[in-house]
Coordinates of C-alpha atoms in Angstrom, one line a residue:
M1 CA 2.4 42.8 -183.2
R2 CA 3.9 45.1 -185.7
K3 CA 5.7 44.1 -188.9
V4 CA 7.3 45.8 -191.8
L5 CA 5.5 44.7 -195.0
S6 CA 5.2 45.8 -198.6
G7 CA 1.9 47.0 -199.8
N8 CA 1.3 43.8 -201.6
E9 CA 2.3 41.6 -198.7
A10 CA -0.1 43.8 -196.5
I11 CA -3.0 43.4 -198.9
A12 CA -2.6 39.6 -198.7
R13 CA -2.5 39.9 -195.0
G14 CA -5.7 41.9 -195.1
A15 CA -7.5 39.0 -197.1
Y16 CA -6.2 36.6 -194.6
E17 CA -7.6 38.5 -191.5
A18 CA -10.8 39.2 -193.3
G19 CA -11.6 35.5 -193.5
V20 CA -11.3 35.3 -197.3
K21 CA -11.9 31.8 -198.6
V22 CA -11.0 32.1 -202.4
V23 CA -8.5 34.2 -204.2
S24 CA -8.2 33.8 -208.1
S25 CA -5.8 36.1 -210.0
Y26 CA -3.7 36.6 -213.1
P27 CA -0.2 37.9 -212.6
G28 CA 0.7 41.3 -213.7
T29 CA 3.2 43.9 -212.3
P30 CA 2.8 45.5 -209.7
S31 CA 0.1 43.3 -208.5
S32 CA 1.8 39.7 -208.9
E33 CA 3.2 39.4 -205.4
I34 CA -0.2 39.7 -203.7
T35 CA -1.3 36.2 -204.8
D36 CA 2.1 34.8 -204.2
F37 CA 1.8 36.1 -200.6
V38 CA -1.8 34.7 -200.3
K39 CA -0.7 31.1 -201.2
R40 CA 1.3 31.0 -198.0
Y41 CA -2.1 31.0 -196.1
D42 CA -3.5 27.5 -195.9
D43 CA -6.9 28.8 -194.8
I44 CA -7.4 30.5 -198.3
Y45 CA -7.8 28.5 -201.7
C46 CA -5.8 30.4 -204.2
E47 CA -5.1 29.8 -207.9
W48 CA -3.6 31.4 -211.1
A49 CA -6.4 31.7 -213.6
V50 CA -5.7 32.0 -217.3
N51 CA -6.8 35.6 -217.4
E52 CA -8.4 38.3 -215.3
K53 CA -12.0 37.8 -216.6
V54 CA -11.9 34.2 -215.7
A55 CA -10.2 35.0 -212.3
L56 CA -13.1 37.5 -211.5
E57 CA -15.7 35.0 -212.5
V58 CA -14.1 32.4 -210.2
A59 CA -14.5 35.0 -207.4
I60 CA -18.1 35.7 -208.4
G61 CA -18.8 32.0 -208.1
A62 CA -17.3 31.9 -204.7
S63 CA -19.1 34.9 -203.6
L64 CA -22.5 33.3 -205.0
A65 CA -21.6 30.3 -202.9
G66 CA -21.5 32.4 -199.9
R67 CA -17.9 33.0 -199.2
R68 CA -15.6 36.0 -199.2
S69 CA -13.4 36.2 -202.4
M70 CA -10.8 38.3 -203.9
T71 CA -9.2 38.6 -207.4
C72 CA -6.0 40.7 -207.9
M73 CA -4.8 42.1 -211.2
K74 CA -3.0 45.0 -212.8
H75 CA -4.7 48.1 -214.3
V76 CA -4.8 46.4 -217.9
G77 CA -6.1 43.2 -216.4
L78 CA -9.2 45.1 -215.3
N79 CA -10.0 45.9 -219.0
V80 CA -10.1 42.0 -219.6
A81 CA -12.2 41.7 -216.5
A82 CA -14.5 44.6 -217.4
D83 CA -17.2 42.5 -218.9
P84 CA -18.2 40.5 -215.7
L85 CA -17.5 43.6 -213.6
M86 CA -20.2 45.8 -215.3
T87 CA -22.8 43.0 -214.7
L88 CA -21.4 42.0 -211.2
S89 CA -22.3 45.7 -210.3
Y90 CA -25.9 44.7 -211.0
T91 CA -26.1 41.3 -209.4
G92 CA -24.1 42.5 -206.4
V93 CA -22.7 39.8 -204.1
N94 CA -23.6 37.1 -201.6
G95 CA -20.1 36.6 -199.7
G96 CA -18.2 39.8 -199.9
L97 CA -16.1 40.3 -203.1
V98 CA -13.0 42.5 -203.5
I99 CA -11.2 43.5 -206.8
L100 CA -7.7 44.4 -206.0
V101 CA -6.3 46.4 -209.0
A102 CA -2.8 47.9 -209.1
D103 CA -2.2 50.9 -211.3
D104 CA 1.2 51.6 -212.8
P105 CA 1.7 55.5 -213.0
N106 CA 4.9 56.2 -215.1
M107 CA 4.5 52.8 -216.8
F108 CA 7.5 51.1 -215.2
S109 CA 6.2 47.9 -216.7
S110 CA 3.1 48.5 -218.6
Q111 CA 1.9 49.3 -222.1
N112 CA -0.3 52.3 -220.9
E113 CA -1.0 54.3 -218.0
Q114 CA -4.7 54.2 -217.4
D115 CA -6.3 55.2 -214.1
S116 CA -8.7 52.5 -212.7
R117 CA -10.6 55.1 -210.7
N118 CA -12.5 55.6 -214.0
Y119 CA -13.7 52.1 -213.7
A120 CA -15.3 52.5 -210.4
R121 CA -17.2 55.5 -211.7
F122 CA -18.1 53.6 -214.9
A123 CA -19.3 50.4 -213.0
K124 CA -20.8 52.4 -210.2
V125 CA -19.1 50.6 -207.5
P126 CA -17.0 51.8 -204.5
L127 CA -13.3 52.2 -204.7
L128 CA -10.9 52.5 -201.8
E129 CA -7.5 53.9 -202.1
P130 CA -4.9 53.2 -199.3
S131 CA -1.8 55.4 -198.6
D132 CA 0.5 53.0 -196.8
S133 CA 0.9 49.3 -196.0
N134 CA -1.1 49.4 -192.9
E135 CA -4.0 51.1 -194.6
A136 CA -3.7 48.6 -197.4
K137 CA -4.3 45.7 -195.0
E138 CA -7.1 47.5 -193.2
F139 CA -8.9 48.8 -196.2
V140 CA -9.1 45.3 -197.7
K141 CA -10.9 44.3 -194.4
K142 CA -13.0 47.3 -194.7
A143 CA -13.8 46.6 -198.3
F144 CA -15.3 43.3 -197.5
E145 CA -17.6 44.8 -194.8
I146 CA -18.7 47.3 -197.3
S147 CA -19.2 44.7 -200.0
E148 CA -21.6 42.7 -197.8
K149 CA -23.4 45.7 -196.3
F150 CA -24.2 47.3 -199.5
C151 CA -24.3 44.1 -201.7
T152 CA -21.6 45.4 -204.0
P153 CA -18.2 44.3 -205.4
V154 CA -15.5 46.8 -204.1
I155 CA -12.4 47.9 -205.8
V156 CA -9.4 48.4 -203.8
R157 CA -6.7 50.5 -205.9
S158 CA -3.0 50.2 -205.3
V159 CA -0.3 51.8 -207.4
T160 CA 3.3 50.7 -208.0
R161 CA 4.6 53.0 -205.3
L162 CA 2.4 51.5 -202.7
S163 CA 2.6 47.9 -203.7
H164 CA 6.4 47.8 -203.7
S165 CA 7.1 50.1 -200.8
M166 CA 7.2 49.0 -197.1
S167 CA 5.9 50.4 -193.8
A168 CA 4.9 49.0 -190.5
V169 CA 1.7 47.0 -190.3
D170 CA -0.3 46.1 -187.1
L171 CA -1.1 42.3 -187.5
G172 CA -4.4 41.0 -186.4
E173 CA -5.9 37.7 -186.1
R174 CA -7.9 35.9 -188.9
V175 CA -11.7 36.3 -188.2
E176 CA -13.5 33.3 -189.8
T177 CA -16.8 34.2 -191.5
A178 CA -19.5 31.7 -191.8
S179 CA -20.7 30.6 -195.2
K180 CA -23.8 32.3 -196.3
G181 CA -24.7 29.5 -198.3
L182 CA -25.5 29.2 -202.0
E183 CA -27.8 32.0 -203.0
N184 CA -30.6 30.8 -205.3
N185 CA -32.2 34.2 -206.1
I186 CA -33.1 34.3 -209.9
P187 CA -34.2 38.0 -210.1
K188 CA -30.9 39.1 -208.5
W189 CA -28.4 36.7 -210.3
V190 CA -30.0 36.1 -213.7
M191 CA -29.5 39.2 -215.7
V192 CA -32.0 38.8 -218.5
P193 CA -33.3 42.3 -219.4
A194 CA -36.4 42.1 -217.2
N195 CA -34.3 41.4 -214.1
G196 CA -31.5 43.8 -215.2
R197 CA -33.7 46.8 -215.4
V198 CA -34.7 46.3 -211.8
R199 CA -31.2 45.8 -210.7
H200 CA -30.1 49.0 -212.4
V201 CA -32.5 50.9 -210.3
F202 CA -31.0 49.1 -207.2
V203 CA -27.4 50.2 -208.4
E204 CA -28.4 53.9 -208.6
E205 CA -30.0 53.8 -205.2
R206 CA -26.9 52.0 -203.8
L207 CA -24.6 54.6 -205.1
K208 CA -26.6 57.3 -203.1
E209 CA -26.4 55.2 -199.9
L210 CA -22.7 54.6 -200.4
Q211 CA -22.2 58.3 -200.8
A212 CA -24.0 59.2 -197.6
F213 CA -22.1 56.4 -195.8
N214 CA -18.6 57.7 -197.1
S215 CA -19.4 61.2 -195.8
K216 CA -20.0 59.7 -192.3
S217 CA -17.5 56.9 -192.2
D218 CA -13.9 56.7 -190.8
L219 CA -12.6 56.5 -194.4
V220 CA -12.5 60.2 -194.6
A221 CA -10.1 62.1 -192.4
E222 CA -10.0 65.7 -191.8
E223 CA -6.7 67.4 -190.7
I224 CA -7.0 71.0 -189.8
N225 CA -3.9 73.1 -189.7
S226 CA -3.6 76.4 -191.4
N227 CA -6.9 78.0 -192.8
E228 CA -5.0 79.4 -195.7
I229 CA -4.7 76.3 -197.8
G230 CA -6.8 73.2 -197.9
I231 CA -6.0 70.1 -199.9
I232 CA -8.2 67.2 -200.9
T233 CA -6.2 64.1 -201.6
S234 CA -6.0 60.3 -201.2
G235 CA -3.6 57.3 -201.7
I236 CA 0.0 57.9 -202.2
P237 CA -0.4 61.5 -203.1
Y238 CA -1.4 62.0 -199.5
Q239 CA 2.1 61.0 -198.4
Y240 CA 3.6 63.5 -200.8
V241 CA 1.2 66.5 -199.6
K242 CA 2.2 65.8 -196.0
E243 CA 5.9 66.1 -196.6
A244 CA 5.7 68.9 -199.2
L245 CA 3.0 71.1 -197.5
P246 CA 3.0 70.3 -193.6
E247 CA 1.2 73.4 -192.7
A248 CA -1.7 72.9 -195.0
S249 CA -5.0 71.5 -193.9
V250 CA -5.8 68.2 -195.6
L251 CA -9.0 66.2 -196.3
K252 CA -7.8 62.7 -196.9
L253 CA -10.1 60.4 -198.9
G254 CA -10.0 56.8 -198.2
M255 CA -13.0 56.0 -200.5
V256 CA -12.5 58.0 -203.6
W257 CA -15.7 56.8 -205.3
P258 CA -18.5 57.7 -204.6
L259 CA -17.1 61.0 -203.2
P260 CA -18.1 62.1 -199.7
L261 CA -19.6 65.5 -201.1
D262 CA -21.1 66.6 -197.9
K263 CA -17.8 66.2 -196.0
I264 CA -15.9 68.0 -198.9
V265 CA -18.3 71.0 -198.9
E266 CA -18.0 71.2 -195.1
F267 CA -14.1 71.1 -195.3
S268 CA -14.1 73.8 -198.2
K269 CA -15.7 76.3 -196.0
K270 CA -12.8 76.1 -193.4
V271 CA -10.1 77.2 -195.8
K272 CA -9.5 80.2 -198.0
K273 CA -8.1 78.2 -201.0
L274 CA -8.9 74.6 -201.8
Y275 CA -7.0 72.4 -204.0
V276 CA -7.1 68.7 -205.2
V277 CA -3.8 66.8 -205.4
E278 CA -4.2 63.6 -207.4
E279 CA -2.3 61.3 -209.8
L280 CA -3.0 60.7 -213.5
D281 CA -6.7 61.7 -214.4
P282 CA -8.3 64.7 -212.7
I283 CA -11.3 62.5 -211.6
I284 CA -11.8 64.2 -208.0
E285 CA -11.2 67.6 -209.5
T286 CA -13.7 67.2 -212.4
E287 CA -16.3 65.8 -210.2
L288 CA -16.1 68.5 -207.6
L289 CA -16.1 71.3 -210.2
A290 CA -19.2 69.8 -211.8
Q291 CA -20.8 69.7 -208.2
G292 CA -19.9 73.4 -208.0
V293 CA -17.2 73.2 -205.3
K294 CA -14.9 76.1 -205.6
L295 CA -11.4 74.9 -206.4
K296 CA -8.1 76.4 -207.3
K297 CA -6.7 74.4 -210.3
L298 CA -3.1 73.2 -210.3
K299 CA -1.1 73.1 -213.5
R300 CA -0.5 69.4 -213.0
P301 CA 0.7 67.0 -215.7
L302 CA -1.7 64.2 -216.5
T303 CA 1.0 61.7 -217.0
G304 CA 3.5 60.0 -214.7
E305 CA 3.9 59.9 -211.0
L306 CA 3.8 62.8 -208.5
S307 CA 6.5 63.0 -205.8
V308 CA 7.2 65.3 -202.9
D309 CA 9.2 67.6 -205.2
A310 CA 6.5 67.5 -207.9
V311 CA 3.9 68.7 -205.3
K312 CA 6.3 71.5 -204.0
K313 CA 6.7 72.8 -207.7
L314 CA 2.9 72.8 -208.0
F315 CA 2.8 75.2 -205.1
G316 CA 5.8 77.2 -206.2
L317 CA 8.0 76.0 -203.3
K318 CA 11.7 75.6 -203.4
V319 CA 13.0 72.0 -204.3
N320 CA 16.2 70.7 -202.9
R321 CA 17.8 68.0 -204.9
C322 CA 21.2 66.4 -205.6
K323 CA 21.6 66.7 -209.4
A324 CA 25.1 65.3 -209.5
A325 CA 24.1 61.8 -208.0
V326 CA 21.4 61.4 -210.8
K327 CA 23.7 62.3 -213.8
E328 CA 26.3 59.6 -212.7
L329 CA 23.8 56.8 -212.9
P330 CA 24.4 54.5 -215.8
N331 CA 21.7 53.5 -218.1
R332 CA 20.4 50.0 -217.8
P333 CA 18.2 49.1 -220.7
P334 CA 16.1 46.0 -220.4
N335 CA 17.2 43.0 -222.0
M336 CA 16.4 39.3 -222.2
C337 CA 18.2 37.1 -219.7
P338 CA 21.5 35.3 -220.6
G339 CA 20.5 31.9 -222.0
C340 CA 16.9 33.1 -222.7
S341 CA 15.2 30.5 -225.1
H342 CA 13.5 33.3 -227.2
R343 CA 16.8 34.8 -228.4
G344 CA 17.5 32.1 -231.1
M345 CA 14.0 32.5 -232.7
F346 CA 14.2 36.3 -232.6
Y347 CA 17.6 36.0 -234.3
A348 CA 16.1 33.9 -237.0
I349 CA 13.1 36.4 -237.5
S350 CA 15.4 39.2 -237.6
K351 CA 17.7 37.6 -240.0
L352 CA 14.8 37.0 -242.4
K353 CA 13.4 40.5 -241.9
L354 CA 10.0 39.2 -241.1
F355 CA 7.4 41.7 -239.6
A356 CA 6.6 40.3 -236.2
A357 CA 3.3 41.1 -234.6
G358 CA 4.4 40.8 -230.8
D359 CA 2.6 40.4 -227.6
I360 CA 3.0 41.2 -223.8
G361 CA 5.7 39.3 -222.0
C362 CA 9.5 38.7 -221.9
Y363 CA 9.5 38.4 -225.7
T364 CA 8.4 42.1 -226.0
L365 CA 12.2 42.7 -225.2
G366 CA 12.9 41.3 -228.7
L367 CA 12.0 44.7 -230.0
L368 CA 15.5 46.1 -228.7
P369 CA 18.7 46.3 -230.7
P370 CA 20.5 44.3 -231.8
L371 CA 17.7 41.9 -232.4
S372 CA 15.0 44.4 -233.3
A373 CA 12.7 41.6 -234.0
I374 CA 9.3 43.0 -232.8
N375 CA 7.3 45.4 -234.9
S376 CA 4.1 45.8 -232.8
T377 CA 2.8 45.2 -229.3
V378 CA -0.8 46.4 -228.3
C379 CA -2.2 44.1 -225.5
M380 CA -2.3 40.5 -224.1
G381 CA -3.3 38.2 -226.9
A382 CA -3.3 40.6 -229.8
S383 CA -0.5 39.3 -231.8
I384 CA -2.4 36.4 -233.6
S385 CA -5.5 38.5 -234.2
M386 CA -3.3 41.3 -235.6
A387 CA -1.3 39.0 -237.9
H388 CA -4.7 37.6 -239.1
G389 CA -5.7 41.2 -239.7
I390 CA -2.5 41.8 -241.7
D391 CA -3.1 38.6 -243.7
R392 CA -6.7 39.6 -244.5
A393 CA -5.9 43.3 -245.4
S394 CA -3.2 42.1 -248.0
G395 CA -5.1 39.2 -249.5
G396 CA -2.4 37.0 -247.9
E397 CA 0.5 38.9 -249.4
Y398 CA 1.9 40.2 -246.1
A399 CA 1.2 36.8 -244.3
K400 CA 4.1 35.5 -246.2
K401 CA 6.4 38.2 -244.8
S402 CA 5.1 38.4 -241.2
V403 CA 4.5 36.2 -238.1
A404 CA 2.7 36.4 -234.8
V405 CA 4.9 35.9 -231.7
I406 CA 3.3 35.1 -228.3
G407 CA 4.4 33.3 -225.2
D408 CA 2.7 30.2 -223.5
S409 CA 1.0 32.1 -220.7
T410 CA -0.2 35.0 -223.0
F411 CA -1.6 32.3 -225.4
F412 CA -3.7 30.7 -222.6
H413 CA -4.7 34.3 -221.4
T414 CA -6.3 35.4 -224.7
G415 CA -4.2 34.3 -227.6
I416 CA -6.1 31.1 -227.8
N417 CA -9.2 33.0 -229.0
G418 CA -7.3 34.7 -231.6
L419 CA -5.9 31.4 -233.0
L420 CA -9.5 30.0 -233.0
N421 CA -10.6 33.0 -235.0
S422 CA -7.8 32.5 -237.5
V423 CA -8.7 28.8 -238.0
Y424 CA -12.4 29.6 -238.4
N425 CA -11.8 32.3 -240.9
K426 CA -9.4 30.4 -243.0
G427 CA -6.4 32.6 -242.2
C428 CA -2.8 31.8 -243.4
S429 CA -0.7 33.6 -240.8
T430 CA 2.3 31.9 -239.2
V431 CA 1.9 31.9 -235.4
I432 CA 5.0 31.3 -233.1
I433 CA 4.3 30.1 -229.7
L434 CA 7.4 30.6 -227.5
D435 CA 6.8 28.0 -224.8
N436 CA 9.2 28.4 -222.0
R437 CA 6.8 26.7 -219.6
I438 CA 6.3 29.7 -217.3
T439 CA 4.9 33.1 -216.9
G440 CA 8.3 34.7 -217.2
M441 CA 8.1 38.6 -217.0
T442 CA 5.7 38.8 -214.0
G443 CA 7.9 36.5 -211.7
H444 CA 7.9 33.0 -212.9
Q445 CA 4.3 32.0 -212.1
P446 CA 3.1 28.7 -213.3
N447 CA 0.4 28.4 -215.9
P448 CA -1.6 25.5 -217.6
G449 CA 1.5 24.7 -219.7
T450 CA 3.8 24.3 -216.6
G451 CA 2.2 21.1 -215.2
I452 CA 2.1 22.4 -211.5
T453 CA -0.3 24.7 -209.6
I454 CA 0.5 27.9 -207.6
K455 CA 1.3 25.5 -204.6
G456 CA 3.6 23.4 -206.5
E457 CA 1.2 20.5 -206.9
E458 CA 1.4 18.5 -210.0
S459 CA -1.5 19.2 -212.5
P460 CA -2.3 18.2 -216.1
R461 CA 0.0 20.1 -218.5
I462 CA -1.5 21.2 -221.7
N463 CA 0.1 20.0 -224.9
F464 CA 0.3 22.8 -227.5
E465 CA 1.0 20.5 -230.4
L466 CA -2.0 18.5 -229.7
L467 CA -4.2 21.4 -228.8
C468 CA -3.4 23.2 -232.1
R469 CA -4.0 20.0 -234.1
A470 CA -7.4 19.7 -232.3
F471 CA -8.3 23.1 -233.7
G472 CA -7.8 21.6 -237.1
I473 CA -4.4 23.1 -237.8
K474 CA -2.4 20.8 -240.2
N475 CA 0.8 22.7 -240.0
V476 CA 2.2 22.3 -236.5
V477 CA 6.0 22.2 -236.1
T478 CA 8.1 22.1 -233.0
V479 CA 11.6 23.5 -233.1
D480 CA 14.6 24.0 -230.8
P481 CA 14.9 27.7 -230.7
F482 CA 18.8 27.4 -230.0
D483 CA 19.1 25.6 -233.4
V484 CA 19.1 28.8 -235.6
D485 CA 19.6 27.2 -238.9
E486 CA 16.5 24.9 -238.2
C487 CA 14.5 28.0 -237.1
I488 CA 15.3 29.8 -240.3
R489 CA 14.4 26.8 -242.3
V490 CA 11.1 26.2 -240.6
L491 CA 10.3 29.9 -240.7
K492 CA 10.8 29.9 -244.6
E493 CA 8.9 26.9 -245.2
E494 CA 5.8 27.8 -243.0
T495 CA 5.5 31.5 -244.0
S496 CA 5.5 30.2 -247.6
K497 CA 2.4 28.1 -247.0
D498 CA -1.2 29.3 -248.0
E499 CA -2.5 27.8 -244.8
L500 CA -2.4 28.7 -241.2
S501 CA 0.8 27.3 -239.4
V502 CA 1.9 27.1 -235.9
I503 CA 5.5 26.8 -234.8
I504 CA 6.2 26.0 -231.1
T505 CA 9.6 26.3 -229.4
N506 CA 10.5 23.8 -226.7
R507 CA 13.2 25.2 -224.4
P508 CA 12.3 26.2 -220.8
C509 CA 13.1 29.6 -219.1
I510 CA 16.3 29.2 -217.2
F511 CA 14.4 30.4 -214.1
A512 CA 11.7 27.7 -214.6
D513 CA 14.4 24.9 -214.9
R514 CA 17.7 25.5 -213.5
T515 CA 19.0 22.1 -214.6
V516 CA 19.4 23.5 -218.2
I517 CA 22.4 25.6 -217.0
T518 CA 25.6 23.9 -218.0
N519 CA 29.4 24.9 -218.3
P520 CA 30.0 28.3 -219.7
Y521 CA 31.4 29.1 -223.2
F522 CA 34.5 31.1 -224.0
I523 CA 36.0 32.7 -227.0
D524 CA 39.4 31.8 -228.4
E525 CA 41.0 35.2 -229.2
D526 CA 43.3 33.7 -231.9
K527 CA 40.2 32.5 -233.9
C528 CA 37.9 35.4 -233.3
T529 CA 37.9 37.6 -236.5
G530 CA 35.7 40.3 -235.0
C531 CA 32.9 39.7 -237.4
T532 CA 30.3 40.6 -234.6
A533 CA 27.9 37.7 -235.5
C534 CA 27.7 36.6 -231.8
T535 CA 27.2 40.1 -230.3
R536 CA 24.2 40.6 -232.6
L537 CA 22.4 38.0 -230.5
G538 CA 22.1 40.6 -227.9
C539 CA 23.1 38.2 -225.0
P540 CA 24.2 40.0 -221.8
A541 CA 27.1 37.6 -221.3
I542 CA 28.7 38.6 -224.8
A543 CA 30.6 41.8 -224.9
W544 CA 32.9 43.6 -227.2
D545 CA 36.5 44.4 -226.5
K546 CA 37.1 47.7 -228.2
K547 CA 40.8 47.7 -227.9
K548 CA 41.2 44.0 -229.4
K549 CA 38.3 44.5 -231.5
I550 CA 37.0 40.9 -230.7
A551 CA 34.1 39.5 -228.9
M552 CA 34.4 38.1 -225.3
I553 CA 32.2 36.1 -223.0
D554 CA 31.5 36.9 -219.3
E555 CA 31.6 33.2 -218.1
S556 CA 30.0 34.3 -214.7
L557 CA 26.8 35.2 -216.9
C558 CA 26.9 32.5 -219.5
T559 CA 24.4 29.7 -218.9
G560 CA 25.8 27.3 -221.6
C561 CA 22.8 27.5 -223.7
G562 CA 25.0 27.0 -226.9
L563 CA 23.3 29.6 -229.1
C564 CA 26.5 31.7 -229.8
P565 CA 28.6 28.9 -231.3
K566 CA 25.8 28.2 -233.8
V567 CA 26.2 31.7 -235.3
C568 CA 30.1 31.8 -235.3
R569 CA 31.4 30.8 -238.7
F570 CA 35.1 30.6 -237.4
D571 CA 34.7 28.0 -234.7
A572 CA 36.0 30.6 -232.2
I573 CA 33.5 29.6 -229.3
S574 CA 34.0 26.7 -227.2
Q575 CA 32.4 25.3 -224.0
R576 CA 34.4 24.8 -220.8
G577 CA 35.0 21.1 -220.1
A578 CA 33.9 19.9 -223.6
K579 CA 36.0 17.1 -225.0

């Protein structure tokens, strides 16, 4: 049976057909949908972990217990999981273990553009790179076979263009794999130095075996056409090469680490000019040049995505494009949703001109005008630690003019460690936990503050206030983010203290709880003075009428959150149906 699937859906299907028993992941675009698709298969236990390190460690435990397991994350998540990954390379696996990592060339939704292939080289583990949905499914299955055959974790790398595009997939049946049982092998699994030294030798020998295997496997495909040009490529760039240069001979690599050097040398002898077409870092090119393979270098940018046109340009070919259509597209800057519960707190932060150390999530959007309330964003969980650094570097002076802003899911991810550090080291920062009870930006996945699991089953809900007090923090305040005056008052009070403070907001994301949506508001034109106070909230439902020089509300977008009437000094905003 054939079915059109996205790359992410196909990866989930591959895990199902491979007999995977456990999937533990942390959401991150473009990988999030994989685990959401996995949860539909009752044969697989799946969960959202609090971060990628924990997710990989859960998968390692399942592998140790003899079952096939998988973890899914975006590229920056692999940084978080790098610690267990490096030692997992030494221990190897019992049941097969696959790490699905989705890179984001061109940074459509990421804070950097790193190339996860570097991690395979660094950790000395194999990496497979599919080029369409069907390969995505098949490569996941193949990855489990390689994992168990060579006793190694295997990375399967996707990119945004693969994860979110769709193509035909041949569906197969699930093949149940028997449990290998809990492996009690201390020299293999206890990485004290004496055992680690032995396992390092194993890792180096395994890499040689994997390289020899790759050269002879069906993961490398040779397509001989013209003998003028030969191109070595893999993943999505393979699709661009085939369309841009249909006459060229191609060596398509399914496993890009370790490289099939014997096969590459053999291919190089069949063409006059040999090129490598790859996205982001020149990993294949650098390795082949180091091995003495004669290559023609392309003047390729090290940033952004490739495309069919980009590949044509690299080879000096004519590009046909419709420029007019591109020019007419309107700009659509990102913005927080109408009714977003973060908006009121950001308005208060902006009003007080506080320096806000931000974090990763919807609240990153608070940096955009007119709110302009975020001053830094580095990585998941960094806001609290950075605010502590600002505090310590200034002897407490800047702490009275700054705050850390973090969301609920990000706090559970790695922010909790930063808060513990601030407590232990006697910091006096003000930390704002914007609790909207969901992991918003990646697609509204539940987290330990939501009270439900990935399958919608009830689970214990972590109480932030009790948790912070359990840390020993005396100053813990919960506020309604739509009460701007109260937010301003609390911010002034808490930032003035010489002790650590935590402010928690208590409004849900409108996508987590649709019952909060009520009748829309409207603006009385006779009362509106055009002061623009409401437009400075940055709500997509509020627009500016240039002719009348007054504000207006698009009632089809308004969620009735009630924030805008709280900043209007002229009583010009009212709610439909209100008495």
